[in-house]
Amino acid sequence: MKIKGYRRPDGKFGIRNYVLLLPTSVCSTQVATEIANKVKGCTVANNSFGCCQVAGDAKLTYKTVVNLGKHPNAGAVIVVGLGCEGVEPHKVAADLAGLGKPVACVVIQEEGGTLNALAKGCQIAREFAQQLSLQEKEEGDISELILGIECGGSDTTSGLASNPACGVASDMLVELGGTSILSETTELIGAEHVLARRAVSEEVAKKLITLVRDCEERAKALGEDIRGGQPTPGNIAGGLTTIEEKSLGCIHKAGNAPVQDVLEYADIPVKKGLHVMDTPGQDIESVSGMVAGGAQVIIFTTGRGTPTGNPLAPVIKITGNGKTFERMKDNIDINVAGVVEGTQTIKEAGQVIFDEIVQVANGKTTKAEQLGHIEFSIYKIAPTF
Amino acid sequence: MTKQAVVIDEKDNVATATVDLKGGTKVSMFVADNVFDVVVNSDIPFGHKFAIKDINLHQHVIKYGESIGRAIQPIKVGDHVHVHNVESERGRGDWQ
């Protein structure tokens, strides 16, 4: 199946054509955001960290920032740094230079303050944006899509309707040669054995089980019952009783395809097919990790309702709760409450979601895009020093 | 008639209400291909669960054909099944 989008010099295929403002630390996020707000065609990926981090935690932020710069929905990148942070802006820009797309670097200390950095950044952003506006859409194959699958603000309709419907859509994409990512390690606790049965090898199954057990051990080390944090008070009000119940509903998002591999946070998959990525259950950090891993489009199920978007990837919101859809119509794109009410099959709902993915890939805007939702948050695995 | 509840797997000992159910209502649902009736003992809000089999103390509560935790008191057919009578067996840092 063919889709229309933007072919990048490195061969990757984007479905949006943004100038990405990429702050390397919390100290440069404000300036990067102001540039993005000033120039049409720009987007910005919030960075609350990037400095005074050590070991694996520092590496994770660095990798996330660089992989975002590689994202195919970014046609051009402007790295914005303060100048003295751990995630060094010139190093990030150098890592992106080989991609062949326009990359610039604006450093606040080198420019001599906010106003000079803003002026230079806006000038470059305007030039890049105009350059990108001349790029014509080309044909790509749907197998070039990486689909990120997320659930947030879950209730019991998520496990009954919207998640299994997403699973059907994910299976359809995988069948056509595409890639899907299931994330949220915490929300695999109690369901990992079910998912591991579908791993392509013993090794992948073991990796998956270890990942989930390690996550559980980290939670247990805090000395309290995980309930209250997971499931959340809202999940419980919606009828979800335990993390096991939430997890067993969550994994339905990934359909029935074999699990090809387990990825670390923000890793770009090298294989096609279904992958599991290690992310927290927190929606924004989870979606951010999958997008840093190259997901061009996200499907996001919600029972309670949530407005989440993303700076680079369009987010398609789906609910199986008819009341939530009525209440939060301006945030939710697809209503599959018919599955719960008995008027729509899961397969039919899955087809609706798949068709929407194709339309959005071809340029249809999602409600999160229209309302300017660009939430972004990098996963943190150690304290800041 | 509007679907009142669903049972996902035939091994399940709970059903999920797909409408708000009043206590004392006789609820009909499919378990595999057979219609099955349960009278709910209290109000069951939309999306919440009730027992379709008696569940003993510490017996597993089964949904999706898998354990979602264990009963912390005996649960009778038709009882509301939620945090007041079921506990998780995973992520229990308080159990050390």
Tab-separated table of C-alpha atoms in Angstrom, chain A residues 3-185:
chain	number	residue	atom	x	y	z
A	3	ILE	CA	1.295	6.614	1.125
A	4	LYS	CA	2.455	10.141	0.342
A	5	GLY	CA	5.110	11.881	2.381
A	6	TYR	CA	8.609	13.267	2.442
A	7	ARG	CA	11.673	11.269	1.414
A	8	ARG	CA	14.760	12.239	3.446
A	9	PRO	CA	18.342	12.225	2.116
A	10	ASP	CA	19.150	9.242	4.402
A	11	GLY	CA	16.359	7.251	2.714
A	12	LYS	CA	13.867	7.483	5.575
A	13	PHE	CA	10.259	8.480	4.986
A	14	GLY	CA	8.489	11.255	6.909
A	15	ILE	CA	4.764	12.036	7.021
A	16	ARG	CA	5.224	15.581	8.329
A	17	ASN	CA	7.776	18.201	7.330
A	18	TYR	CA	8.812	20.192	10.385
A	19	VAL	CA	11.760	22.371	11.245
A	20	LEU	CA	12.598	20.809	14.616
A	21	LEU	CA	13.928	23.079	17.372
A	22	LEU	CA	15.988	20.726	19.507
A	23	PRO	CA	17.015	22.100	22.920
A	24	THR	CA	19.942	20.211	24.422
A	25	SER	CA	19.096	21.177	27.998
A	26	VAL	CA	16.527	22.761	30.252
A	27	CYS	CA	18.575	25.974	30.049
A	28	SER	CA	17.902	26.382	26.321
A	29	THR	CA	14.335	25.107	26.145
A	30	GLN	CA	12.788	28.563	26.600
A	31	VAL	CA	14.762	30.103	23.724
A	32	ALA	CA	14.095	27.086	21.480
A	33	THR	CA	10.367	27.310	22.246
A	34	GLU	CA	10.234	31.031	21.458
A	35	ILE	CA	11.901	30.448	18.085
A	36	ALA	CA	9.413	27.679	17.291
A	37	ASN	CA	6.491	29.908	18.288
A	38	LYS	CA	7.723	32.756	16.089
A	39	VAL	CA	8.279	30.896	12.819
A	40	LYS	CA	5.523	28.972	11.024
A	41	GLY	CA	6.429	25.377	10.199
A	42	CYS	CA	8.491	24.808	13.340
A	43	THR	CA	8.035	22.454	16.249
A	44	VAL	CA	9.964	22.017	19.499
A	45	ALA	CA	10.755	19.005	21.701
A	46	ASN	CA	10.792	20.102	25.338
A	47	ASN	CA	13.901	19.063	27.282
A	48	SER	CA	13.740	19.362	31.075
A	49	PHE	CA	17.185	17.784	31.584
A	50	GLY	CA	20.467	17.655	29.642
A	51	CYS	CA	22.802	18.790	32.401
A	52	CYS	CA	24.337	17.478	35.654
A	53	GLN	CA	23.334	13.926	34.750
A	54	VAL	CA	25.699	10.972	35.095
A	55	ALA	CA	26.334	7.529	33.606
A	56	GLY	CA	23.390	5.768	31.955
A	57	ASP	CA	21.038	8.632	32.754
A	58	ALA	CA	23.226	11.137	30.862
A	59	LYS	CA	23.611	8.718	27.945
A	60	LEU	CA	19.841	8.202	27.765
A	61	THR	CA	19.124	11.933	27.459
A	62	TYR	CA	21.889	12.317	24.852
A	63	LYS	CA	20.592	9.381	22.786
A	64	THR	CA	16.998	10.640	22.986
A	65	VAL	CA	18.000	14.123	21.767
A	66	VAL	CA	20.137	12.794	18.878
A	67	ASN	CA	17.554	10.204	17.780
A	68	LEU	CA	14.890	12.919	17.734
A	69	GLY	CA	17.079	14.891	15.344
A	70	LYS	CA	17.153	11.809	13.098
A	71	HIS	CA	13.342	11.581	13.063
A	72	PRO	CA	11.949	11.414	9.522
A	73	ASN	CA	9.124	13.884	10.313
A	74	ALA	CA	11.830	16.523	10.929
A	75	GLY	CA	12.925	17.931	7.562
A	76	ALA	CA	15.463	20.242	9.189
A	77	VAL	CA	16.908	20.591	12.683
A	78	ILE	CA	18.116	23.538	14.733
A	79	VAL	CA	20.024	22.420	17.816
A	80	VAL	CA	19.686	25.053	20.549
A	81	GLY	CA	22.105	24.893	23.479
A	82	LEU	CA	23.219	27.045	26.354
A	83	GLY	CA	26.874	26.112	25.829
A	84	CYS	CA	28.071	24.532	29.056
A	85	GLU	CA	25.597	21.653	29.457
A	86	GLY	CA	26.314	17.919	29.569
A	87	VAL	CA	24.500	17.278	26.296
A	88	GLU	CA	26.942	19.324	24.206
A	89	PRO	CA	25.084	21.155	21.411
A	90	HIS	CA	27.918	21.103	18.836
A	91	LYS	CA	28.401	17.378	19.430
A	92	VAL	CA	24.687	16.761	18.847
A	93	ALA	CA	24.780	18.859	15.648
A	94	ALA	CA	27.867	16.944	14.464
A	95	ASP	CA	26.098	13.618	15.074
A	96	LEU	CA	23.233	14.817	12.855
A	97	ALA	CA	25.406	16.316	10.107
A	98	GLY	CA	25.708	13.055	8.170
A	99	LEU	CA	21.949	12.718	7.631
A	100	GLY	CA	21.993	15.124	4.684
A	101	LYS	CA	19.141	17.281	5.977
A	102	PRO	CA	19.693	20.931	6.949
A	103	VAL	CA	21.133	21.106	10.494
A	104	ALA	CA	22.155	24.275	12.369
A	105	CYS	CA	23.362	24.962	15.885
A	106	VAL	CA	22.584	28.050	17.967
A	107	VAL	CA	24.401	28.403	21.300
A	108	ILE	CA	23.134	31.077	23.690
A	109	GLN	CA	26.506	31.761	25.362
A	110	GLU	CA	28.250	32.060	21.981
A	111	GLU	CA	25.581	34.370	20.537
A	112	GLY	CA	25.707	36.596	23.593
A	113	GLY	CA	22.383	36.079	25.313
A	114	THR	CA	18.708	35.430	24.719
A	115	LEU	CA	17.983	38.207	22.215
A	116	ASN	CA	20.910	37.455	19.917
A	117	ALA	CA	20.217	33.713	20.081
A	118	LEU	CA	16.533	34.338	19.302
A	119	ALA	CA	17.421	36.555	16.348
A	120	LYS	CA	19.848	34.051	14.875
A	121	GLY	CA	17.556	31.101	15.564
A	122	CYS	CA	14.536	32.807	13.984
A	123	GLN	CA	16.544	33.765	10.915
A	124	ILE	CA	17.731	30.189	10.361
A	125	ALA	CA	14.293	28.769	11.170
A	126	ARG	CA	12.664	31.041	8.591
A	127	GLU	CA	15.137	29.987	5.907
A	128	PHE	CA	14.769	26.259	6.722
A	129	ALA	CA	10.971	26.508	6.840
A	130	GLN	CA	10.845	28.159	3.431
A	131	GLN	CA	13.209	25.527	2.037
A	132	LEU	CA	10.951	22.740	3.380
A	133	SER	CA	7.853	24.432	1.945
A	134	LEU	CA	9.262	23.772	-1.536
A	135	GLN	CA	9.574	20.019	-0.944
A	136	GLU	CA	6.989	18.020	-2.888
A	137	LYS	CA	5.379	14.937	-1.419
A	138	GLU	CA	6.580	11.639	-2.831
A	139	GLU	CA	5.238	8.137	-2.772
A	140	GLY	CA	6.394	5.821	-0.032
A	141	ASP	CA	5.292	2.396	1.114
A	142	ILE	CA	3.222	1.796	4.229
A	143	SER	CA	5.883	-0.732	5.295
A	144	GLU	CA	8.119	2.298	5.996
A	145	LEU	CA	5.823	3.344	8.846
A	146	ILE	CA	6.719	2.818	12.477
A	147	LEU	CA	3.545	2.912	14.567
A	148	GLY	CA	3.779	3.717	18.277
A	149	ILE	CA	0.936	2.269	20.367
A	150	GLU	CA	0.055	3.958	23.643
A	151	CYS	CA	-2.737	3.798	26.208
A	152	GLY	CA	-3.393	6.387	28.874
A	153	GLY	CA	-6.142	7.255	31.303
A	154	SER	CA	-7.311	3.660	30.933
A	155	ASP	CA	-10.575	2.234	32.174
A	156	THR	CA	-12.056	-1.194	31.578
A	157	THR	CA	-13.261	-0.198	28.089
A	158	SER	CA	-9.590	0.111	27.067
A	159	GLY	CA	-9.022	-3.607	27.546
A	160	LEU	CA	-12.418	-4.573	26.115
A	161	ALA	CA	-12.633	-2.349	23.050
A	162	SER	CA	-10.050	0.271	22.105
A	163	ASN	CA	-6.921	-1.778	22.886
A	164	PRO	CA	-7.979	-4.925	21.003
A	165	ALA	CA	-9.125	-2.704	18.092
A	166	CYS	CA	-5.655	-1.106	18.016
A	167	GLY	CA	-4.248	-4.627	18.062
A	168	VAL	CA	-6.168	-5.388	14.860
A	169	ALA	CA	-4.788	-2.204	13.234
A	170	SER	CA	-1.242	-3.032	14.387
A	171	ASP	CA	-1.520	-6.570	12.995
A	172	MET	CA	-2.715	-5.140	9.651
A	173	LEU	CA	0.324	-2.838	9.469
A	174	VAL	CA	2.720	-5.643	10.435
A	175	GLU	CA	1.071	-7.885	7.824
A	176	LEU	CA	1.898	-5.221	5.201
A	177	GLY	CA	5.549	-5.203	6.266
A	178	GLY	CA	5.418	-2.273	8.701
A	179	THR	CA	6.643	-1.870	12.266
A	180	SER	CA	4.768	-1.414	15.547
A	181	ILE	CA	6.046	-0.565	18.999
A	182	LEU	CA	4.356	-1.580	22.252
A	183	SER	CA	5.791	0.258	25.257
A	184	GLU	CA	5.072	0.908	28.959
A	185	THR	CA	7.038	-1.786	30.779
